[in-house]
């Protein structure tokens, strides 16, 4: 499904480089770690299911974090992350497939390959437990979802509105991420998840992506039906001019209970 509505210049540029990137020559087959089971384990332990993202930089980040991806991922797991997402897009996010490979070897939770995959050959580059497939950017969504599954990947299909949710479901998606970031202006609005989530069937694993930065945001997304939260910037803290404690940043979100009795004027965002 491709859409003609406007995209931010940074996203146009990301897509242009993605179209030019070669795929692999040999088919990748993976014995993947189950995301739904990892989310259940987190819930059983009393942790909010968080997919913590190794995101060195991004078009909206204030800086770049040069830390070793493996150190970051291990700190995220220490902080209670149920799964890890690793950016592999090199030109705009500072990611690499090598970082993903090393992270997946180092941790025992599921690892998502976060990239802009447009065609089947793009799957055949590196093993991961999950691959992101962005509904808006893929011409043959059903074909790419099936191709990912045939290789053993769990496809996480990203949507931004009701039409894309419908397309994801028609393509057979079982894990769906609702991105709160609008790709036209790159602004985040948590109301996006709240408006799309009620239309998703119960048996879909539903993930709230982008813009979750505080325990209050976690509770808001959980109350709206998120089975898990995908969080990058708030954990990476790109602009910080002090040493960043990635484990503590993760823990602050994984310990945000869904039913905290707080009032609006409490400084939840601190
Ligand atoms: O993060 C960006 O600046 C960005 C810009 C253009 C396209 C995609 C972008 N982000 C990809 C993501 O989906 C996020 O990395 C992910 O959902 C985590 O979001 P956040 O917690 O807000 O960093």
Coordinates of C-alpha atoms in Angstrom, one line a residue, residues 19-238:
X19 CA 15.2 2.2 -2.7
X20 CA 18.8 2.2 -3.7
X21 CA 20.0 -0.1 -0.9
X22 CA 20.8 -3.6 -2.3
X23 CA 19.3 -6.7 -0.7
X24 CA 21.0 -9.9 0.2
X25 CA 21.8 -12.6 -2.4
X26 CA 21.1 -15.6 -0.2
X27 CA 17.8 -16.2 1.6
X28 CA 18.0 -15.7 5.4
X29 CA 16.2 -18.2 7.6
X30 CA 15.7 -17.5 11.3
X31 CA 14.6 -19.4 14.3
X32 CA 12.9 -16.5 16.0
X33 CA 12.2 -15.7 19.6
X34 CA 8.5 -15.1 20.2
X35 CA 7.5 -11.5 20.9
X36 CA 4.1 -12.3 22.3
X37 CA 5.7 -14.8 24.7
X38 CA 8.3 -12.2 25.8
X39 CA 5.5 -9.7 26.4
X40 CA 3.6 -12.3 28.5
X41 CA 6.8 -12.9 30.5
X42 CA 7.1 -9.2 31.3
X43 CA 3.5 -9.0 32.4
X44 CA 3.9 -12.1 34.6
X45 CA 6.9 -10.4 36.2
X46 CA 5.0 -7.2 36.8
X47 CA 7.0 -5.2 34.2
X48 CA 5.2 -3.0 31.7
X49 CA 6.1 -4.6 28.3
X50 CA 8.6 -2.2 26.7
X51 CA 10.5 -2.7 23.4
X52 CA 13.5 -0.5 24.0
X53 CA 15.1 1.0 20.9
X54 CA 18.8 1.3 20.1
X55 CA 18.6 4.5 18.1
X56 CA 21.9 6.3 17.7
X57 CA 20.3 9.3 16.1
X58 CA 17.3 10.3 13.9
X59 CA 16.0 13.2 11.9
X60 CA 14.3 14.6 15.0
X61 CA 17.0 13.8 17.5
X62 CA 19.1 16.6 19.0
X63 CA 22.4 14.7 18.8
X64 CA 24.0 11.3 18.3
X65 CA 24.7 8.7 21.0
X66 CA 28.0 7.0 20.1
X67 CA 27.7 4.3 22.8
X68 CA 28.3 0.7 21.9
X69 CA 24.9 -0.8 20.8
X70 CA 25.6 -4.0 22.9
X71 CA 26.2 -2.0 26.1
X72 CA 23.0 0.0 25.4
X73 CA 20.9 -3.2 24.7
X74 CA 22.2 -4.9 27.8
X75 CA 21.4 -1.8 29.9
X76 CA 17.9 -1.8 28.5
X77 CA 17.4 -5.5 29.4
X78 CA 18.7 -4.7 32.9
X79 CA 16.1 -2.0 33.0
X80 CA 13.4 -4.6 32.3
X81 CA 12.9 -4.3 28.6
X82 CA 10.9 -7.2 27.2
X83 CA 12.5 -6.9 23.7
X84 CA 15.0 -4.7 21.9
X85 CA 14.6 -2.8 18.7
X86 CA 17.8 -2.0 16.7
X87 CA 17.8 0.6 14.0
X88 CA 19.7 -0.8 11.0
X89 CA 19.1 2.2 8.7
X90 CA 22.6 3.7 8.2
X91 CA 22.2 7.1 6.6
X92 CA 19.6 8.9 8.8
X93 CA 19.6 6.9 12.0
X94 CA 23.3 5.9 12.4
X95 CA 22.3 2.2 12.5
X96 CA 23.9 -0.9 11.1
X97 CA 23.2 -4.6 10.5
X98 CA 26.4 -5.4 12.3
X99 CA 25.0 -3.7 15.5
X100 CA 21.8 -5.8 15.2
X101 CA 23.8 -9.0 14.8
X102 CA 26.0 -8.2 17.8
X103 CA 23.0 -7.2 20.0
X104 CA 21.1 -10.4 19.1
X105 CA 24.1 -12.5 20.1
X106 CA 24.4 -10.6 23.4
X107 CA 20.8 -10.6 24.7
X108 CA 18.2 -13.4 25.0
X109 CA 15.1 -11.3 24.4
X110 CA 13.5 -10.9 20.9
X111 CA 15.2 -8.3 18.7
X112 CA 13.4 -6.2 16.1
X113 CA 15.1 -5.0 13.0
X114 CA 14.0 -1.4 12.6
X115 CA 14.5 -0.2 9.1
X116 CA 12.7 0.8 5.9
X117 CA 12.3 -2.5 4.1
X118 CA 10.7 -2.2 0.7
X119 CA 11.2 -5.5 -1.0
X120 CA 11.8 -9.2 -0.4
X121 CA 15.6 -9.0 -0.9
X122 CA 15.8 -6.5 1.9
X123 CA 14.8 -9.3 4.3
X124 CA 17.9 -11.3 3.2
X125 CA 20.5 -9.2 4.9
X126 CA 20.6 -10.1 8.6
X127 CA 18.8 -12.4 11.1
X128 CA 16.4 -10.8 13.5
X129 CA 13.3 -12.0 15.5
X130 CA 11.0 -9.4 14.1
X131 CA 11.2 -7.1 11.1
X132 CA 9.4 -3.8 10.7
X133 CA 7.2 -3.5 7.6
X134 CA 5.7 0.0 7.2
X135 CA 2.3 -0.3 5.6
X136 CA 2.4 3.0 3.9
X137 CA 5.7 2.4 2.0
X138 CA 5.2 -1.2 0.7
X139 CA 3.5 -1.8 -2.6
X140 CA 2.8 -5.5 -2.0
X141 CA 2.1 -5.6 1.8
X142 CA 0.7 -9.1 1.8
X143 CA 3.6 -10.4 -0.3
X144 CA 6.2 -8.9 2.1
X145 CA 4.4 -10.0 5.2
X146 CA 4.3 -13.6 3.8
X147 CA 7.9 -13.5 2.6
X148 CA 9.0 -12.4 6.1
X149 CA 7.0 -15.2 7.8
X150 CA 8.4 -17.8 5.3
X151 CA 11.9 -16.9 6.5
X152 CA 10.9 -17.2 10.2
X153 CA 10.7 -13.5 11.0
X154 CA 7.7 -12.1 12.9
X155 CA 6.5 -9.1 10.8
X156 CA 5.6 -6.1 12.8
X157 CA 3.4 -4.0 10.5
X158 CA 3.4 -0.3 11.2
X159 CA 0.3 1.8 10.6
X160 CA -0.7 5.4 11.3
X161 CA -4.5 5.5 10.6
X162 CA -7.6 3.3 10.2
X163 CA -7.1 2.7 6.4
X164 CA -3.6 1.4 7.0
X165 CA -4.8 -0.7 9.9
X166 CA -7.4 -2.3 7.5
X167 CA -4.6 -2.9 5.0
X168 CA -2.4 -4.5 7.6
X169 CA -5.2 -6.9 8.7
X170 CA -6.0 -7.8 5.1
X171 CA -2.3 -8.6 4.7
X172 CA -2.5 -11.0 7.6
X173 CA -0.6 -9.0 10.2
X174 CA -0.7 -10.4 13.7
X175 CA 1.6 -7.8 15.3
X176 CA 0.7 -4.2 14.5
X177 CA 2.4 -1.0 15.6
X178 CA 0.5 2.2 15.6
X179 CA 3.0 5.0 15.0
X180 CA 2.2 8.2 16.9
X181 CA 4.7 10.1 14.7
X182 CA 3.1 11.6 11.6
X183 CA 5.5 11.2 8.7
X184 CA 4.4 14.4 7.0
X185 CA 5.5 16.8 9.8
X186 CA 7.3 14.3 12.1
X187 CA 5.2 15.5 15.0
X188 CA 4.1 13.0 17.7
X189 CA 0.6 12.8 19.1
X190 CA -0.4 10.0 21.4
X191 CA -4.0 10.6 20.4
X192 CA -3.1 8.7 17.2
X193 CA -2.9 5.4 19.0
X194 CA -6.0 6.2 21.0
X195 CA -8.0 6.7 17.8
X196 CA -6.7 3.7 15.9
X197 CA -6.5 1.1 18.7
X198 CA -10.2 0.5 19.2
X199 CA -10.5 -0.7 15.6
X200 CA -7.9 -3.5 16.1
X201 CA -9.2 -7.0 16.8
X202 CA -8.5 -8.4 20.3
X203 CA -6.2 -11.2 19.0
X204 CA -3.7 -8.7 17.4
X205 CA -0.6 -7.8 19.5
X206 CA -0.9 -4.0 19.5
X207 CA 2.1 -1.8 20.0
X208 CA 2.2 1.9 20.6
X209 CA 5.2 3.4 18.8
X210 CA 6.9 6.8 19.2
X211 CA 6.4 9.7 21.6
X212 CA 6.2 7.8 24.8
X213 CA 8.4 9.7 27.2
X214 CA 7.1 9.4 30.7
X215 CA 5.3 7.0 33.1
X216 CA 2.1 9.0 32.5
X217 CA 2.5 8.4 28.7
X218 CA 3.0 4.6 29.4
X219 CA -0.2 4.5 31.5
X220 CA -2.1 6.5 28.8
X221 CA -1.1 4.1 26.0
X222 CA -1.8 1.0 28.2
X223 CA -5.2 2.4 29.1
X224 CA -5.9 2.8 25.4
X225 CA -5.1 -0.9 24.8
X226 CA -1.4 -1.1 24.0
X227 CA 0.1 -4.6 24.6
X228 CA 3.5 -3.0 24.5
X229 CA 5.3 0.3 24.0
X230 CA 8.1 0.9 21.5
X231 CA 10.4 3.6 23.0
X232 CA 13.6 5.1 21.6
X233 CA 14.3 8.8 22.3
X234 CA 13.2 8.9 25.9
X235 CA 15.6 6.0 26.7
X236 CA 18.5 7.2 24.5
X237 CA 18.2 10.8 25.7
X238 CA 20.2 12.1 22.6

